[in-house]
mmCIF file of C-alpha atoms and ligand atoms in Angstrom:
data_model
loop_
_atom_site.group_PDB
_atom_site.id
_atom_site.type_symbol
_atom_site.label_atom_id
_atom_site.label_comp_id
_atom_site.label_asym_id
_atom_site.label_seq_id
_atom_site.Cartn_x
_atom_site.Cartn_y
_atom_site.Cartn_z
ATOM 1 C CA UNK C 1 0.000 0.000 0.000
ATOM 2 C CA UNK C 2 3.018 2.409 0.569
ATOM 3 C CA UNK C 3 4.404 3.053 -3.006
ATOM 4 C CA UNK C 4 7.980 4.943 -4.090
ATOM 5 C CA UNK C 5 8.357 6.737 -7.016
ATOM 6 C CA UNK C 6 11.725 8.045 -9.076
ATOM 7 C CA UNK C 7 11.721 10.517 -6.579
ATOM 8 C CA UNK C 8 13.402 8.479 -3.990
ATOM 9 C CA UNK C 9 14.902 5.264 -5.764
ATOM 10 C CA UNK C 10 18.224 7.008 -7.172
ATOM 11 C CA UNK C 11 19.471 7.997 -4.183
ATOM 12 C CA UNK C 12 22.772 7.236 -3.884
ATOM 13 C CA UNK C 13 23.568 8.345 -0.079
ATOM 14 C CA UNK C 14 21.822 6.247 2.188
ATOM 15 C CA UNK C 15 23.121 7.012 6.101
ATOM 16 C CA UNK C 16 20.854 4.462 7.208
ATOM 17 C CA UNK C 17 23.180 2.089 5.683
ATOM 18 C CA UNK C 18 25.618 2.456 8.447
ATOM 19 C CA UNK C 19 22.804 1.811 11.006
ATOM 20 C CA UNK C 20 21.329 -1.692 9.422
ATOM 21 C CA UNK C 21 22.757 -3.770 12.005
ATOM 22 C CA UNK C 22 24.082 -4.276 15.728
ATOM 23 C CA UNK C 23 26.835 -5.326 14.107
ATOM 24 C CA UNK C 24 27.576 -2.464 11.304
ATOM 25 C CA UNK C 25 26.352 0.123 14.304
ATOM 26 C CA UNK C 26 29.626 -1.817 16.443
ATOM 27 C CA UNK C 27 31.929 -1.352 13.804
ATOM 28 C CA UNK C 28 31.294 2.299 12.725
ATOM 29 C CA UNK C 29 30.749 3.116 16.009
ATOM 30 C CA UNK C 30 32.898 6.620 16.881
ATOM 31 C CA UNK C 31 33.256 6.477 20.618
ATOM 32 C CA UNK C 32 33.801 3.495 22.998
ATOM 33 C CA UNK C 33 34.011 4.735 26.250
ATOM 34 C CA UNK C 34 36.278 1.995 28.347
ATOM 35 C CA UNK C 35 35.860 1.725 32.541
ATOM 36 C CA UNK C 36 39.471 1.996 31.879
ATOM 37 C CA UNK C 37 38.611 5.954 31.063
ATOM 38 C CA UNK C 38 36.643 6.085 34.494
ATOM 39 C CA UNK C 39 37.905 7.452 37.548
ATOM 40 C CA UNK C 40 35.705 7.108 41.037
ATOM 41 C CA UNK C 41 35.942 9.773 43.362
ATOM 42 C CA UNK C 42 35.878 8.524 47.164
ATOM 43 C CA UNK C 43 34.719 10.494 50.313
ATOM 44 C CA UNK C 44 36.863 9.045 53.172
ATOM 45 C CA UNK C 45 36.223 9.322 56.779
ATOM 46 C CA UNK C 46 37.568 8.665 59.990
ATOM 47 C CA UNK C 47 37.185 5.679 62.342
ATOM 48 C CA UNK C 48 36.812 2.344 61.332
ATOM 49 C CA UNK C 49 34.189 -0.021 59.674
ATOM 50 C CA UNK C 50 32.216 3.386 58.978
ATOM 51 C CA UNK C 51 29.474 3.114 55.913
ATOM 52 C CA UNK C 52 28.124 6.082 55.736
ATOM 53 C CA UNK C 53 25.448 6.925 52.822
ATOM 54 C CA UNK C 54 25.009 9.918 51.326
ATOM 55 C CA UNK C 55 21.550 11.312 51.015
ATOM 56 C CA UNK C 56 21.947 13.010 47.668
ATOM 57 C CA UNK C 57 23.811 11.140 45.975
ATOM 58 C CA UNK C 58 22.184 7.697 46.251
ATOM 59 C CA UNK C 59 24.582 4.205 46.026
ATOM 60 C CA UNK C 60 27.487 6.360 47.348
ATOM 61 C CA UNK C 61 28.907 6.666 50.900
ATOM 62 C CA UNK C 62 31.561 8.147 53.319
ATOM 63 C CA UNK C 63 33.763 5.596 54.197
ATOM 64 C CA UNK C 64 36.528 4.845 56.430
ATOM 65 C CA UNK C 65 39.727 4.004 55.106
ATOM 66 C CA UNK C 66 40.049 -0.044 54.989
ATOM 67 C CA UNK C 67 36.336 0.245 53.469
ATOM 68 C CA UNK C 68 37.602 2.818 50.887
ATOM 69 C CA UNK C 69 40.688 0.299 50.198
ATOM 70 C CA UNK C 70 37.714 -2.895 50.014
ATOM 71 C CA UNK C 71 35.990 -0.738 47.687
ATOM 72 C CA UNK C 72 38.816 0.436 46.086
ATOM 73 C CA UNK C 73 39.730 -3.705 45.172
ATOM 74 C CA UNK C 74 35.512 -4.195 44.002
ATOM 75 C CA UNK C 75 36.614 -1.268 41.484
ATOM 76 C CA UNK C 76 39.888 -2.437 40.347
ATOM 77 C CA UNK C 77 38.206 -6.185 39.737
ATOM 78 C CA UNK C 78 35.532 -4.399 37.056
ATOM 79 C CA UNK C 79 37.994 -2.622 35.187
ATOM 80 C CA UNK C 80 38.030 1.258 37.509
ATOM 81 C CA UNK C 81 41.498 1.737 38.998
ATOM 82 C CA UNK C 82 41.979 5.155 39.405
ATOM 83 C CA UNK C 83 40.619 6.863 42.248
ATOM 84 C CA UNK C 84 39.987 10.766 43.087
ATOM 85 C CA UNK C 85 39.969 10.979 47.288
ATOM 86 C CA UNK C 86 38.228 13.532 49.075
ATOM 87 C CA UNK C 87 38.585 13.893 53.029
ATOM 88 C CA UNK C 88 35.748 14.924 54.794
ATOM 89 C CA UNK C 89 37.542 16.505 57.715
ATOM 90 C CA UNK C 90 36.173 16.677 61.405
ATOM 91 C CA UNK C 91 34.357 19.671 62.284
ATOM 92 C CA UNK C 92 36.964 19.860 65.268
ATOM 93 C CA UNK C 93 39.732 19.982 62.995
ATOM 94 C CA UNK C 94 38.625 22.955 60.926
ATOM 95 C CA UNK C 95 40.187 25.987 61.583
ATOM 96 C CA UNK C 96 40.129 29.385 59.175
ATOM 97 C CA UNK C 97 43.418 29.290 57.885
ATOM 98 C CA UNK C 98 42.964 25.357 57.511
ATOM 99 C CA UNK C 99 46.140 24.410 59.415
ATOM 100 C CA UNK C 100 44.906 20.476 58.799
ATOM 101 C CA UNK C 101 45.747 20.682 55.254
ATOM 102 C CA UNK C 102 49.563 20.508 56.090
ATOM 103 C CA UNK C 103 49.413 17.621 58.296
ATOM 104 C CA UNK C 104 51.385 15.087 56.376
ATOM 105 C CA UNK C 105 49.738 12.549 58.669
ATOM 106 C CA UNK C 106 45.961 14.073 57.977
ATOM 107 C CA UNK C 107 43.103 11.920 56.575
ATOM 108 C CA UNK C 108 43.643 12.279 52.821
ATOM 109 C CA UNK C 109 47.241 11.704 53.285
ATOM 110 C CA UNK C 110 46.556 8.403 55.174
ATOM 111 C CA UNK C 111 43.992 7.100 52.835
ATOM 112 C CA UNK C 112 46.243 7.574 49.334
ATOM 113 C CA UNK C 113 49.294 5.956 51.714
ATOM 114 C CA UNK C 114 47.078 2.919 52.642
ATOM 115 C CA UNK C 115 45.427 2.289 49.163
ATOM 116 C CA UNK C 116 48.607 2.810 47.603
ATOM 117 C CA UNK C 117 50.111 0.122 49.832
ATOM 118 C CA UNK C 118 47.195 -2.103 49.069
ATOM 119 C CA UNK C 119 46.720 -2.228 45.156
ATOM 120 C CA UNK C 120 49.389 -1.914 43.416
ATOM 121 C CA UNK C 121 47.850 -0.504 40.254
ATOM 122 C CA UNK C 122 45.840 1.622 41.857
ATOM 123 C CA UNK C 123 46.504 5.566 40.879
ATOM 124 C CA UNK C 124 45.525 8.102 43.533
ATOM 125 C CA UNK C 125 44.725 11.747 42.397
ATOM 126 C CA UNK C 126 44.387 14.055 45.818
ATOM 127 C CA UNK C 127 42.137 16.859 45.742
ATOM 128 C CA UNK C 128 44.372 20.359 46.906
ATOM 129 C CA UNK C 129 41.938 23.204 47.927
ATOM 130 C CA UNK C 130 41.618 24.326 51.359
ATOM 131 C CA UNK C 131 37.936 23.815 51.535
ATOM 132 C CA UNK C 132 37.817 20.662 53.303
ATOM 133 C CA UNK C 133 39.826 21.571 56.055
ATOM 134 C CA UNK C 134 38.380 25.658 56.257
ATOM 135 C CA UNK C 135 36.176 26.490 59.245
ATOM 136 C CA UNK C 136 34.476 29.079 56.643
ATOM 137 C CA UNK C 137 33.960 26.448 54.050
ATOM 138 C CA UNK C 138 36.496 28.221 51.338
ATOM 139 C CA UNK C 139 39.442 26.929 48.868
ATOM 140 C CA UNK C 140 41.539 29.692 50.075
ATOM 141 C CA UNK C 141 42.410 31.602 52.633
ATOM 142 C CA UNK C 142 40.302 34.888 53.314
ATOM 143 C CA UNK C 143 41.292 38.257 54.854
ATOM 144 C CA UNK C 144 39.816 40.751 57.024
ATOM 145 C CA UNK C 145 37.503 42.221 54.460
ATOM 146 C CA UNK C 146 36.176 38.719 53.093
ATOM 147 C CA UNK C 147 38.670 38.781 50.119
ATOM 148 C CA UNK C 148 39.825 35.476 49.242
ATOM 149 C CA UNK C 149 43.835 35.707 48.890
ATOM 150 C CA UNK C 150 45.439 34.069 45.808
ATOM 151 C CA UNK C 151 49.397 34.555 46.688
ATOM 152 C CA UNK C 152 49.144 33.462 50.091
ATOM 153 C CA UNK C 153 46.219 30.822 49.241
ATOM 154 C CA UNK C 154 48.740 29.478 46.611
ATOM 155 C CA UNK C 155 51.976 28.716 49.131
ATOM 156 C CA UNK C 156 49.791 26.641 51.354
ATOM 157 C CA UNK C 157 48.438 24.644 48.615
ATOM 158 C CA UNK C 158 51.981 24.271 46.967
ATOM 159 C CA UNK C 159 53.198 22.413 50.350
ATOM 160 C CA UNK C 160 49.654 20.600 50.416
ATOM 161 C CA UNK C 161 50.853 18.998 47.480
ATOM 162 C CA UNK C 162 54.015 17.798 48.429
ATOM 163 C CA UNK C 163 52.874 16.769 51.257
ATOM 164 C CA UNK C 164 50.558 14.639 49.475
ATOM 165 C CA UNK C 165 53.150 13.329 47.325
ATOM 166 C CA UNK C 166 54.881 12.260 50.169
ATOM 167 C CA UNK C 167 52.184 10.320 51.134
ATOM 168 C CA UNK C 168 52.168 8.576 47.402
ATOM 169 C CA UNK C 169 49.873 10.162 45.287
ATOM 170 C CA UNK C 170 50.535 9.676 41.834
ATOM 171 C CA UNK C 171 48.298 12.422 40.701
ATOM 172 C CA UNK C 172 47.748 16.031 42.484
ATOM 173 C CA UNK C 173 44.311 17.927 41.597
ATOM 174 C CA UNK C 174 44.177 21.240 42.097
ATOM 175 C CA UNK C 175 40.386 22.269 42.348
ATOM 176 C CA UNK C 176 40.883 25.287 43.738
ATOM 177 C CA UNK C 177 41.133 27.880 40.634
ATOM 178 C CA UNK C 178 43.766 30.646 42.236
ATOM 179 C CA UNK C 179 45.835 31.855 39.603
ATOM 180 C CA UNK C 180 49.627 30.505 39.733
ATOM 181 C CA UNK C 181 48.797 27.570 41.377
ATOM 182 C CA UNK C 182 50.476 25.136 38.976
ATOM 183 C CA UNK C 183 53.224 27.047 38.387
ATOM 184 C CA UNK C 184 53.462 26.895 41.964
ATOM 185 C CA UNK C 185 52.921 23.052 42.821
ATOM 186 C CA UNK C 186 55.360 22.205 40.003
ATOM 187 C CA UNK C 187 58.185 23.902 41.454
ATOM 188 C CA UNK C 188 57.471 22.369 44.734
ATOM 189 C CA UNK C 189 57.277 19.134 43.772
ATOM 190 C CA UNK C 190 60.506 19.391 41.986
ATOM 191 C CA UNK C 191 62.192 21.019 44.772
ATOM 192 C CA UNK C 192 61.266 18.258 46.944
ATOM 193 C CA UNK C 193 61.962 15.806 44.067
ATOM 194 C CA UNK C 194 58.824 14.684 43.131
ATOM 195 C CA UNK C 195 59.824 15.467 39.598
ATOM 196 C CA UNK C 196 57.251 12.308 39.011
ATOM 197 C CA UNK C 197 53.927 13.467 40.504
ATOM 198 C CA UNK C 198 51.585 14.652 37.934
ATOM 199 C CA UNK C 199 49.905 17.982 37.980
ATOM 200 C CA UNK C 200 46.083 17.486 36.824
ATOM 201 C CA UNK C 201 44.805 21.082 37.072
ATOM 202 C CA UNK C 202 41.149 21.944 37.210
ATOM 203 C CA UNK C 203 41.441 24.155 34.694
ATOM 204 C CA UNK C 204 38.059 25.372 33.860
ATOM 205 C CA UNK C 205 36.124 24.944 37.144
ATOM 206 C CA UNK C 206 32.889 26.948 36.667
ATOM 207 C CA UNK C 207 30.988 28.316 39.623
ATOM 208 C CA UNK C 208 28.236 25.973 39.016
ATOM 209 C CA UNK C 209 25.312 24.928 41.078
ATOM 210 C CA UNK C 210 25.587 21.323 40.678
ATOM 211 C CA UNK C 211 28.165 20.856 43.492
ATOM 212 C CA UNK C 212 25.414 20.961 46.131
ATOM 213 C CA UNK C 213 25.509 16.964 47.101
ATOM 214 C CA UNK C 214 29.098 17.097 47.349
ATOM 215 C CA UNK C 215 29.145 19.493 49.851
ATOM 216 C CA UNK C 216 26.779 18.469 51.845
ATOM 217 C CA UNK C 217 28.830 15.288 52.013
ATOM 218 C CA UNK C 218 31.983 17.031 52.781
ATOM 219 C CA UNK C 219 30.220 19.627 55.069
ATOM 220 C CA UNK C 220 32.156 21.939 53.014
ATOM 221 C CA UNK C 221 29.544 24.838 51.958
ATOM 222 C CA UNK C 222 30.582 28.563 52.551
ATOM 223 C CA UNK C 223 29.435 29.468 56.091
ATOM 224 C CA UNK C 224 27.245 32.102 56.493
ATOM 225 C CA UNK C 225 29.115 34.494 58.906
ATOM 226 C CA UNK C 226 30.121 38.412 57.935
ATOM 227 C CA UNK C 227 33.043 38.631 55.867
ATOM 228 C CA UNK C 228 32.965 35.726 54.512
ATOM 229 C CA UNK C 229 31.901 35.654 50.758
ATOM 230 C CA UNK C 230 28.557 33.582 50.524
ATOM 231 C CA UNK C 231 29.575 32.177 46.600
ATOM 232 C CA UNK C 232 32.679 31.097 45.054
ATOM 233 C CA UNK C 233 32.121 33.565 41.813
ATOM 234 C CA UNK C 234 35.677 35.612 43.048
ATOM 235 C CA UNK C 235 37.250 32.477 41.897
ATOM 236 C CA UNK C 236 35.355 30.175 40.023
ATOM 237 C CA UNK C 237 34.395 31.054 36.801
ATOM 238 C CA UNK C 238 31.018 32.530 35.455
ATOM 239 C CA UNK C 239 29.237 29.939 33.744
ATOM 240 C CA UNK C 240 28.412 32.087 31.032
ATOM 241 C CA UNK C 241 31.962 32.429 29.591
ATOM 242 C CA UNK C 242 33.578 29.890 27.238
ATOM 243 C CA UNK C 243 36.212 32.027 25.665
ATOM 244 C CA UNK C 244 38.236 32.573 29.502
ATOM 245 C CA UNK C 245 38.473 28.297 29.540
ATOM 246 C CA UNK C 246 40.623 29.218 26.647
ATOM 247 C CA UNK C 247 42.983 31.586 28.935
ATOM 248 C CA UNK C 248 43.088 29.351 31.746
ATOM 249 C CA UNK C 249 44.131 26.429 29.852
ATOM 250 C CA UNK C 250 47.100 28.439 27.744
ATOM 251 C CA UNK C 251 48.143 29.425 31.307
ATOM 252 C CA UNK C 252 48.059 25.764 32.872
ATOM 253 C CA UNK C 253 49.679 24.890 29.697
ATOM 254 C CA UNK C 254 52.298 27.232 30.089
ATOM 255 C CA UNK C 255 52.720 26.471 34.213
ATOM 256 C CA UNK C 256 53.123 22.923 33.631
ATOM 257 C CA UNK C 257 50.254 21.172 33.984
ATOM 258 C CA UNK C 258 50.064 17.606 32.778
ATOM 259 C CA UNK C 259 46.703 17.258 32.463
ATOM 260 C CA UNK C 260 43.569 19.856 32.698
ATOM 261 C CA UNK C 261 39.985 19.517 33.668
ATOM 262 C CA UNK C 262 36.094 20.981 32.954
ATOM 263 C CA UNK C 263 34.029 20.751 35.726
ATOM 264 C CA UNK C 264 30.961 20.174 35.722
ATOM 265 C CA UNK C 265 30.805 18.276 32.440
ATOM 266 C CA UNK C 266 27.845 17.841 30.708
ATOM 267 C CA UNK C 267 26.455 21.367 31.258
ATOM 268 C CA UNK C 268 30.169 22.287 29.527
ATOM 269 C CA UNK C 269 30.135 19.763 26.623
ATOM 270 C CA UNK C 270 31.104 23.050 24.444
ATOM 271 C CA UNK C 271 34.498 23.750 27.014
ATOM 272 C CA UNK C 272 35.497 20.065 26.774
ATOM 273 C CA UNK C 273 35.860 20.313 22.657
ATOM 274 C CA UNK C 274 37.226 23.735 22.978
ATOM 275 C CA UNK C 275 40.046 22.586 25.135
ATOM 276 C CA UNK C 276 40.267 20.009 22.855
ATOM 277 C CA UNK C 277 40.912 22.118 19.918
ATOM 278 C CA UNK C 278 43.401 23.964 22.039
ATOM 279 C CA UNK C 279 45.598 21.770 22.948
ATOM 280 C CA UNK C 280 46.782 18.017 22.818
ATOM 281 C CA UNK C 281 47.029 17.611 26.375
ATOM 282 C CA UNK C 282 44.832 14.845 27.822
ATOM 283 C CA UNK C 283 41.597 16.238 29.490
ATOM 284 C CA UNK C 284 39.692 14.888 32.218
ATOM 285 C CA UNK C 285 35.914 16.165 32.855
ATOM 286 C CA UNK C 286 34.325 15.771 35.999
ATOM 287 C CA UNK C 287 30.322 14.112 36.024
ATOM 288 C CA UNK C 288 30.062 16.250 39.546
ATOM 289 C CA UNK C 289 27.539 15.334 42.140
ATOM 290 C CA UNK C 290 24.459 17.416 40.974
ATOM 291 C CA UNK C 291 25.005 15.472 37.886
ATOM 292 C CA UNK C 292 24.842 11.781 39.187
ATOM 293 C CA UNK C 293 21.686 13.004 41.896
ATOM 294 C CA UNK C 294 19.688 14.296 39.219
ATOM 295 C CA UNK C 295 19.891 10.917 36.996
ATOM 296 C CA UNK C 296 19.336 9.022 40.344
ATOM 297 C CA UNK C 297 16.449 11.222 41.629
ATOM 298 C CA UNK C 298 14.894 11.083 38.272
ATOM 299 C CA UNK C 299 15.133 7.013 38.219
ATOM 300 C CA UNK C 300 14.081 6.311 41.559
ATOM 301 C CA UNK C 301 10.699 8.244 40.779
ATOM 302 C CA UNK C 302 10.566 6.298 37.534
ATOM 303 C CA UNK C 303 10.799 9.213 35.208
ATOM 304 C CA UNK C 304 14.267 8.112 33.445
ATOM 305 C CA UNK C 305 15.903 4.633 32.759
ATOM 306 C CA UNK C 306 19.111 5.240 35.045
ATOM 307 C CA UNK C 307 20.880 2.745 32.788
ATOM 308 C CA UNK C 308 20.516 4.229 29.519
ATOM 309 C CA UNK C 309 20.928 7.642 30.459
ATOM 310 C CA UNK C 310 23.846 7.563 32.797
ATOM 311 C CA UNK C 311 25.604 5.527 29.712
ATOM 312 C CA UNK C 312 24.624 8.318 27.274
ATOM 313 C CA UNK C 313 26.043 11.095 29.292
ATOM 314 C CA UNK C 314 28.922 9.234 29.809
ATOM 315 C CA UNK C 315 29.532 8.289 26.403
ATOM 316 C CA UNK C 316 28.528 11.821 25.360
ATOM 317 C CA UNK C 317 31.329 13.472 27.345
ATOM 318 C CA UNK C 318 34.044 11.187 26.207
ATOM 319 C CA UNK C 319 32.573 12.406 22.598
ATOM 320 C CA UNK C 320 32.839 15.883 23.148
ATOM 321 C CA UNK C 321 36.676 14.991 23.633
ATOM 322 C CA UNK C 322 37.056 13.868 27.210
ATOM 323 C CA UNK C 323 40.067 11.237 27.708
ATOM 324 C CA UNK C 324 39.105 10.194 30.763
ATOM 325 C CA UNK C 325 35.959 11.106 33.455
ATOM 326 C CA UNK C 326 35.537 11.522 37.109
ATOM 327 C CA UNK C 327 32.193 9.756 38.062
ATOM 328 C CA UNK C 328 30.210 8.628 40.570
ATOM 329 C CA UNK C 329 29.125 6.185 38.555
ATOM 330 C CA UNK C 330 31.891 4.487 37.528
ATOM 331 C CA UNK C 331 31.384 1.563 39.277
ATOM 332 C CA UNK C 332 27.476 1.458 37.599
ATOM 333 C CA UNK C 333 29.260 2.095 34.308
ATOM 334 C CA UNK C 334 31.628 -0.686 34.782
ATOM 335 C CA UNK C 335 29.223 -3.510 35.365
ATOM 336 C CA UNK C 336 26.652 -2.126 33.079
ATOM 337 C CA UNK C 337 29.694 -2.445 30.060
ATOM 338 C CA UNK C 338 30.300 -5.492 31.005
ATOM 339 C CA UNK C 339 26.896 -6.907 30.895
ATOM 340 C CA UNK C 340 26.679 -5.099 27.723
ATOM 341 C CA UNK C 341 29.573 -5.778 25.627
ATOM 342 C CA UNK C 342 31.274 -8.941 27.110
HETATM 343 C C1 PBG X 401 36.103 22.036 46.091
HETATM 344 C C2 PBG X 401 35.475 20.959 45.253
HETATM 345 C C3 PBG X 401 34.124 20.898 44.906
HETATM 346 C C4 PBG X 401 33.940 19.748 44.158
HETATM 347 C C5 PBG X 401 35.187 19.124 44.041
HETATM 348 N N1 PBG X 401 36.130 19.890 44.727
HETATM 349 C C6 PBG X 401 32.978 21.761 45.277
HETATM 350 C C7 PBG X 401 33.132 23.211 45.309
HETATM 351 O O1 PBG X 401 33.898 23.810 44.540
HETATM 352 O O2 PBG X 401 32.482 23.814 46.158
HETATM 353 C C8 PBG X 401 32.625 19.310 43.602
HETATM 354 C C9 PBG X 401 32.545 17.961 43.012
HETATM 355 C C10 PBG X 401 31.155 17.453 42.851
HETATM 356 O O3 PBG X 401 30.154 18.198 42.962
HETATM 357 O O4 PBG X 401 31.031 16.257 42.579
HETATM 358 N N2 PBG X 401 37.466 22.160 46.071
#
């Protein structure tokens, strides 16, 4: 009953042709997105045998350090073996200037030496910003008036990352956006001969709204107290702007940086192929928190197929030219691949 005419039976491009079968679709198939490529980011707490969930972001705890190092093993066993490690730092500990940020024997630095010790393969990337360990919940340090200091902010964190490379990280993160900062960490390190340690610099960390979940498991949010600024816009950058990623990354570039990073990253699939285009450095984006929760939120109610749509994302990012993505669901990711293409 459905007839063609000459209008349609000469034509010679046929893109459907490439989508005929599972099989053609596998082989011309543009982006494979490995668990290899996944990195899982890892609250750690103190005490022992400590589970604790996270509200927001559902599947995903605090967790003491020999529970971090179990899950760390479930991780390595599907195929995730790189691990981004956050301390959530006691309350008691917190001070303004962050003075538990230099203890080489502080939570973070215990966790990377223990899962370091345990898995061989393992690579640890340590977060270095001051906001974990600040009693007014900011990366830096902040002066009389409420300004957030960069040159002063910056010496702190270029010990903090020594101090972690002491403790054997293989990878040092700042997420802190001061200006210098990589400069700065690379001549420490090298100073202290840790001419190894690799710099992966958040290099276009927006000022973005989707970090809520993470800080409320790091009890890290801004406190609301005079002089202190209520926002992180003095440092991180206006979500609006594309064309600064470009500066930052020239100067990361420049400072040393062996790797740099968009954060969030699907709001920012436009930054991730700029950077791209700019330079042939590996980049790393980071799924943040707000990310994950909403895909979660959304399945639990029914609304979305958590599977299908955490994979797209995924996939999506490592399209828009992402080497290699900090998730919360890599572990998801890496069973779900399996199932799927094994
Ligand atoms: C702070 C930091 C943040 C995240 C990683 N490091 C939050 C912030 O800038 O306030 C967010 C990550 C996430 O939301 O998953 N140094």
């Amino acid at each position: 009953m459905f007839e063609t005419t000459t209008l349609t039976s000469r034509l010679t491009r046929r893109p459907r042709r490439l989508r005929t079968s599972e099989t053609i679709r596998d082989l011309v198939r543009e982006t494979t997105l490995a668990p290899q490529k996944l990195v899982l980011p890892l609250f750690i707490i103190e005490g022992q045998k400590r589970n604790e969930p996270i509200e927001a972001m559902p599947g995903r705890a605090r967790l003491s350090i020999e529970l971090a190092v179990d899950e760390c093993r479930r991780a390595v066993d599907l195929g995730v073996r790189a691990f981004a490690l956050f301390g959530v730092i006691d309350a008691s500990l917190k001070t303004p200037e962050a003075d538990e940020a230099l203890n080489p024997d502080n939570l973070l630095c215990r966790a990377t030496r223990a899962i370091k010790e345990a898995i061989g393969e393992s690579c640890v990337i340590t977060d270095v910003a001051l906001d974990p360990y600040s009693s007014l919940g900011h990366d830096g340090l902040i002066d009389e008036h409420g300004v957030v200091m960069n040159d002063e902010t910056v010496e702190v964190l270029a010990q903090m990352a020594v101090i972690h490379a002491e403790a054997g990280a293989d990878i040092v993160a700042p997420s802190d956006m001061m200006d210098g900062r990589v400069g700065a960490i690379r001549t420490a390190l090298d100073e202290a001969d840790h001419t190894q340690t690799l710099i992966l610099s958040y290099t276009a960390k927006y000022a973005s709204a989707f970090y809520g979940p993470f800080r409320e498991a790091l009890d890290s949010a801004p406190v609301d107290a005079p002089n202190v600024p209520k926002d992180k816009r003095t440092y991180q950058m206006d979500p609006a702007n594309a064309r600064e990623a470009v500066v930052e990354a020239l100067l990361d570039v420049d400072e040393g940086a062996d790797m740099l990073m968009v954060k969030p990253a699907l709001p920012y699939l436009d930054i991730i192929a700029r950077l791209r285009a700019t330079t042939n450095l590996p980049i790393a984006a980071y799924h943040v928190s707000g990310e994950y929760a909403m895909v979660k939120a959304a399945a639990q109610n029914g609304w979305l197929d958590e599977r299908a749509c955490m994979m797209e994302m995924l996939t999506s990012i490592a399209r828009a030219g992402a080497d290699f993505i900090l998730t919360y669901a890599a572990m998801d990711y890496a069973r779900w691949w399996r199932e799927t293409f094994t």
